[in-house]
Amino acid sequence: MFRIINKVSGNFQRYRAKKILSVLLSMALVALTWTGTLFNAMPTAQALNVKTTPFIVADSNPVDEVFGSGTSDQIQGKAKEDIGTMERNMGKAKEDIKGAAKQAQGRAEQDTGRVKNRAEDAGSDMEKASDNLGDAIKSLFGE
């Protein structure tokens, strides 16, 4: 019996060691990938500041130099146009949502009015029924 427990315990220890090893290898892979040591598909981005790169601010645009003058203006104009269209559509969507909310609120108020009306009708029906019951009891006893 002792050997069986010891054998199972040994298998469990090997399983545990493999599990720990796989976790450590995974962590090492993530660390190497994160730092760019293992895979460096893209170079890291570096921010430019105005003090170190005064030559970037110039009259000519590299896009215009390659694709012809006015190309950068066309790209900027198209981007602004698309942003305006998106904002306009978002405004319409917001108005649609507000309209749907007002519709739902109106329907809820109508339903509330219907329920109150039916409750009032039911109350008056109950009052009439109780009066009729009282009259029936009075007539039963001859009053």
PDB file of C-alpha atoms in Angstrom:
ATOM      1  CA  MET A   1       0.000   0.000   0.000  1.00  0.00           C
ATOM      2  CA  PHE A   2       2.843   2.366   0.810  1.00  0.00           C
ATOM      3  CA  ARG A   3       4.373   1.794  -2.626  1.00  0.00           C
ATOM      4  CA  ILE A   4       1.130   2.645  -4.416  1.00  0.00           C
ATOM      5  CA  ILE A   5       0.796   5.930  -2.538  1.00  0.00           C
ATOM      6  CA  ASN A   6       4.446   6.712  -3.170  1.00  0.00           C
ATOM      7  CA  LYS A   7       4.078   5.872  -6.879  1.00  0.00           C
ATOM      8  CA  VAL A   8       1.013   8.118  -7.233  1.00  0.00           C
ATOM      9  CA  SER A   9       2.788  10.847  -5.317  1.00  0.00           C
ATOM     10  CA  GLY A  10       5.773  10.564  -7.678  1.00  0.00           C
ATOM     11  CA  ASN A  11       3.531  10.903 -10.735  1.00  0.00           C
ATOM     12  CA  PHE A  12       1.887  13.926  -9.187  1.00  0.00           C
ATOM     13  CA  GLN A  13       5.272  15.503  -8.484  1.00  0.00           C
ATOM     14  CA  ARG A  14       6.357  14.958 -12.094  1.00  0.00           C
ATOM     15  CA  TYR A  15       3.098  16.447 -13.346  1.00  0.00           C
ATOM     16  CA  ARG A  16       3.547  19.418 -11.031  1.00  0.00           C
ATOM     17  CA  ALA A  17       7.159  19.931 -12.198  1.00  0.00           C
ATOM     18  CA  LYS A  18       6.054  19.868 -15.858  1.00  0.00           C
ATOM     19  CA  LYS A  19       3.311  22.356 -15.095  1.00  0.00           C
ATOM     20  CA  ILE A  20       5.726  24.734 -13.357  1.00  0.00           C
ATOM     21  CA  LEU A  21       8.228  24.388 -16.199  1.00  0.00           C
ATOM     22  CA  SER A  22       5.584  25.188 -18.822  1.00  0.00           C
ATOM     23  CA  VAL A  23       4.463  28.268 -16.861  1.00  0.00           C
ATOM     24  CA  LEU A  24       8.051  29.491 -16.537  1.00  0.00           C
ATOM     25  CA  LEU A  25       8.718  28.943 -20.247  1.00  0.00           C
ATOM     26  CA  SER A  26       5.519  30.800 -21.145  1.00  0.00           C
ATOM     27  CA  MET A  27       6.534  33.711 -18.926  1.00  0.00           C
ATOM     28  CA  ALA A  28       9.988  33.810 -20.508  1.00  0.00           C
ATOM     29  CA  LEU A  29       8.457  33.775 -24.003  1.00  0.00           C
ATOM     30  CA  VAL A  30       6.153  36.651 -23.101  1.00  0.00           C
ATOM     31  CA  ALA A  31       9.038  38.623 -21.580  1.00  0.00           C
ATOM     32  CA  LEU A  32      11.272  38.110 -24.608  1.00  0.00           C
ATOM     33  CA  THR A  33       8.479  39.048 -26.994  1.00  0.00           C
ATOM     34  CA  TRP A  34       7.532  42.099 -24.931  1.00  0.00           C
ATOM     35  CA  THR A  35      11.063  43.468 -24.902  1.00  0.00           C
ATOM     36  CA  GLY A  36      11.466  42.799 -28.612  1.00  0.00           C
ATOM     37  CA  THR A  37      14.373  40.415 -28.116  1.00  0.00           C
ATOM     38  CA  LEU A  38      12.600  37.441 -29.648  1.00  0.00           C
ATOM     39  CA  PHE A  39      10.506  39.127 -32.341  1.00  0.00           C
ATOM     40  CA  ASN A  40      11.220  42.641 -33.473  1.00  0.00           C
ATOM     41  CA  ALA A  41       8.875  43.001 -36.406  1.00  0.00           C
ATOM     42  CA  MET A  42       8.248  46.691 -35.832  1.00  0.00           C
ATOM     43  CA  PRO A  43      10.749  49.219 -34.625  1.00  0.00           C
ATOM     44  CA  THR A  44       9.766  51.150 -31.549  1.00  0.00           C
ATOM     45  CA  ALA A  45       8.124  54.510 -32.096  1.00  0.00           C
ATOM     46  CA  GLN A  46       9.997  57.572 -30.969  1.00  0.00           C
ATOM     47  CA  ALA A  47       8.323  60.848 -30.209  1.00  0.00           C
ATOM     48  CA  LEU A  48       9.586  63.972 -31.891  1.00  0.00           C
ATOM     49  CA  ASN A  49       9.616  67.278 -30.150  1.00  0.00           C
ATOM     50  CA  VAL A  50       9.837  70.737 -31.635  1.00  0.00           C
ATOM     51  CA  LYS A  51      13.240  71.540 -30.132  1.00  0.00           C
ATOM     52  CA  THR A  52      15.039  68.602 -31.721  1.00  0.00           C
ATOM     53  CA  THR A  53      13.346  68.659 -35.121  1.00  0.00           C
ATOM     54  CA  PRO A  54      12.912  72.212 -36.402  1.00  0.00           C
ATOM     55  CA  PHE A  55      13.464  71.035 -39.975  1.00  0.00           C
ATOM     56  CA  ILE A  56      10.158  69.122 -40.043  1.00  0.00           C
ATOM     57  CA  VAL A  57       8.114  72.311 -40.001  1.00  0.00           C
ATOM     58  CA  ALA A  58       8.535  73.511 -43.563  1.00  0.00           C
ATOM     59  CA  ASP A  59       6.500  74.856 -46.454  1.00  0.00           C
ATOM     60  CA  SER A  60       6.622  71.663 -48.479  1.00  0.00           C
ATOM     61  CA  ASN A  61       5.005  68.427 -47.454  1.00  0.00           C
ATOM     62  CA  PRO A  62       6.687  65.116 -48.347  1.00  0.00           C
ATOM     63  CA  VAL A  63       3.337  63.714 -49.483  1.00  0.00           C
ATOM     64  CA  ASP A  64       2.959  66.618 -51.888  1.00  0.00           C
ATOM     65  CA  GLU A  65       6.497  66.078 -53.155  1.00  0.00           C
ATOM     66  CA  VAL A  66       5.798  62.425 -53.943  1.00  0.00           C
ATOM     67  CA  PHE A  67       2.174  62.569 -55.165  1.00  0.00           C
ATOM     68  CA  GLY A  68       1.942  66.142 -56.415  1.00  0.00           C
ATOM     69  CA  SER A  69       1.015  69.447 -54.836  1.00  0.00           C
ATOM     70  CA  GLY A  70      -2.294  69.638 -53.024  1.00  0.00           C
ATOM     71  CA  THR A  71      -2.427  65.921 -52.220  1.00  0.00           C
ATOM     72  CA  SER A  72      -1.986  66.467 -48.482  1.00  0.00           C
ATOM     73  CA  ASP A  73      -4.750  69.093 -48.544  1.00  0.00           C
ATOM     74  CA  GLN A  74      -7.017  66.654 -50.355  1.00  0.00           C
ATOM     75  CA  ILE A  75      -6.293  63.957 -47.765  1.00  0.00           C
ATOM     76  CA  GLN A  76      -6.923  66.341 -44.879  1.00  0.00           C
ATOM     77  CA  GLY A  77     -10.103  67.599 -46.522  1.00  0.00           C
ATOM     78  CA  LYS A  78     -11.404  64.087 -47.096  1.00  0.00           C
ATOM     79  CA  ALA A  79     -10.627  63.135 -43.488  1.00  0.00           C
ATOM     80  CA  LYS A  80     -12.441  66.212 -42.174  1.00  0.00           C
ATOM     81  CA  GLU A  81     -15.378  65.519 -44.491  1.00  0.00           C
ATOM     82  CA  ASP A  82     -15.628  61.919 -43.280  1.00  0.00           C
ATOM     83  CA  ILE A  83     -15.397  63.026 -39.651  1.00  0.00           C
ATOM     84  CA  GLY A  84     -18.167  65.563 -40.282  1.00  0.00           C
ATOM     85  CA  THR A  85     -20.333  62.889 -41.884  1.00  0.00           C
ATOM     86  CA  MET A  86     -19.764  60.572 -38.931  1.00  0.00           C
ATOM     87  CA  GLU A  87     -20.603  63.333 -36.451  1.00  0.00           C
ATOM     88  CA  ARG A  88     -23.739  64.182 -38.401  1.00  0.00           C
ATOM     89  CA  ASN A  89     -24.803  60.533 -38.444  1.00  0.00           C
ATOM     90  CA  MET A  90     -24.091  60.273 -34.734  1.00  0.00           C
ATOM     91  CA  GLY A  91     -26.270  63.342 -34.197  1.00  0.00           C
ATOM     92  CA  LYS A  92     -29.058  61.700 -36.191  1.00  0.00           C
ATOM     93  CA  ALA A  93     -28.628  58.505 -34.196  1.00  0.00           C
ATOM     94  CA  LYS A  94     -28.790  60.474 -30.940  1.00  0.00           C
ATOM     95  CA  GLU A  95     -31.957  62.211 -32.122  1.00  0.00           C
ATOM     96  CA  ASP A  96     -33.411  58.845 -33.166  1.00  0.00           C
ATOM     97  CA  ILE A  97     -32.655  57.475 -29.722  1.00  0.00           C
ATOM     98  CA  LYS A  98     -34.215  60.527 -28.061  1.00  0.00           C
ATOM     99  CA  GLY A  99     -37.285  60.170 -30.283  1.00  0.00           C
ATOM    100  CA  ALA A 100     -37.612  56.477 -29.473  1.00  0.00           C
ATOM    101  CA  ALA A 101     -37.275  57.257 -25.759  1.00  0.00           C
ATOM    102  CA  LYS A 102     -40.011  59.901 -26.003  1.00  0.00           C
ATOM    103  CA  GLN A 103     -42.221  57.445 -27.869  1.00  0.00           C
ATOM    104  CA  ALA A 104     -41.712  54.836 -25.176  1.00  0.00           C
ATOM    105  CA  GLN A 105     -42.426  57.420 -22.494  1.00  0.00           C
ATOM    106  CA  GLY A 106     -45.632  58.465 -24.291  1.00  0.00           C
ATOM    107  CA  ARG A 107     -46.759  54.864 -24.611  1.00  0.00           C
ATOM    108  CA  ALA A 108     -46.053  54.278 -20.929  1.00  0.00           C
ATOM    109  CA  GLU A 109     -48.130  57.352 -20.010  1.00  0.00           C
ATOM    110  CA  GLN A 110     -50.970  56.131 -22.235  1.00  0.00           C
ATOM    111  CA  ASP A 111     -50.835  52.715 -20.581  1.00  0.00           C
ATOM    112  CA  THR A 112     -50.836  54.359 -17.147  1.00  0.00           C
ATOM    113  CA  GLY A 113     -53.924  56.362 -18.148  1.00  0.00           C
ATOM    114  CA  ARG A 114     -55.653  53.214 -19.390  1.00  0.00           C
ATOM    115  CA  VAL A 115     -54.865  51.357 -16.164  1.00  0.00           C
ATOM    116  CA  LYS A 116     -56.152  54.257 -14.046  1.00  0.00           C
ATOM    117  CA  ASN A 117     -59.322  54.426 -16.154  1.00  0.00           C
ATOM    118  CA  ARG A 118     -59.917  50.704 -15.831  1.00  0.00           C
ATOM    119  CA  ALA A 119     -59.211  50.830 -12.104  1.00  0.00           C
ATOM    120  CA  GLU A 120     -61.736  53.650 -11.727  1.00  0.00           C
ATOM    121  CA  ASP A 121     -64.293  51.683 -13.754  1.00  0.00           C
ATOM    122  CA  ALA A 122     -63.619  48.606 -11.648  1.00  0.00           C
ATOM    123  CA  GLY A 123     -64.015  50.671  -8.477  1.00  0.00           C
ATOM    124  CA  SER A 124     -67.358  52.078  -9.620  1.00  0.00           C
ATOM    125  CA  ASP A 125     -68.460  48.576 -10.651  1.00  0.00           C
ATOM    126  CA  MET A 126     -67.507  47.309  -7.178  1.00  0.00           C
ATOM    127  CA  GLU A 127     -69.421  50.188  -5.585  1.00  0.00           C
ATOM    128  CA  LYS A 128     -72.515  49.407  -7.674  1.00  0.00           C
ATOM    129  CA  ALA A 129     -72.223  45.703  -6.847  1.00  0.00           C
ATOM    130  CA  SER A 130     -71.947  46.423  -3.118  1.00  0.00           C
ATOM    131  CA  ASP A 131     -74.977  48.773  -3.314  1.00  0.00           C
ATOM    132  CA  ASN A 132     -76.924  46.073  -5.154  1.00  0.00           C
ATOM    133  CA  LEU A 133     -75.851  43.499  -2.550  1.00  0.00           C
ATOM    134  CA  GLY A 134     -76.972  45.838   0.249  1.00  0.00           C
ATOM    135  CA  ASP A 135     -80.314  46.402  -1.476  1.00  0.00           C
ATOM    136  CA  ALA A 136     -80.756  42.658  -1.973  1.00  0.00           C
ATOM    137  CA  ILE A 137     -80.083  41.993   1.715  1.00  0.00           C
ATOM    138  CA  LYS A 138     -82.500  44.741   2.761  1.00  0.00           C
ATOM    139  CA  SER A 139     -85.208  43.391   0.490  1.00  0.00           C
ATOM    140  CA  LEU A 140     -84.566  39.893   1.838  1.00  0.00           C
ATOM    141  CA  PHE A 141     -85.266  41.042   5.392  1.00  0.00           C
ATOM    142  CA  GLY A 142     -88.112  43.286   4.298  1.00  0.00           C
ATOM    143  CA  GLU A 143     -86.707  46.702   4.918  1.00  0.00           C
TER     144      GLU A 143
END
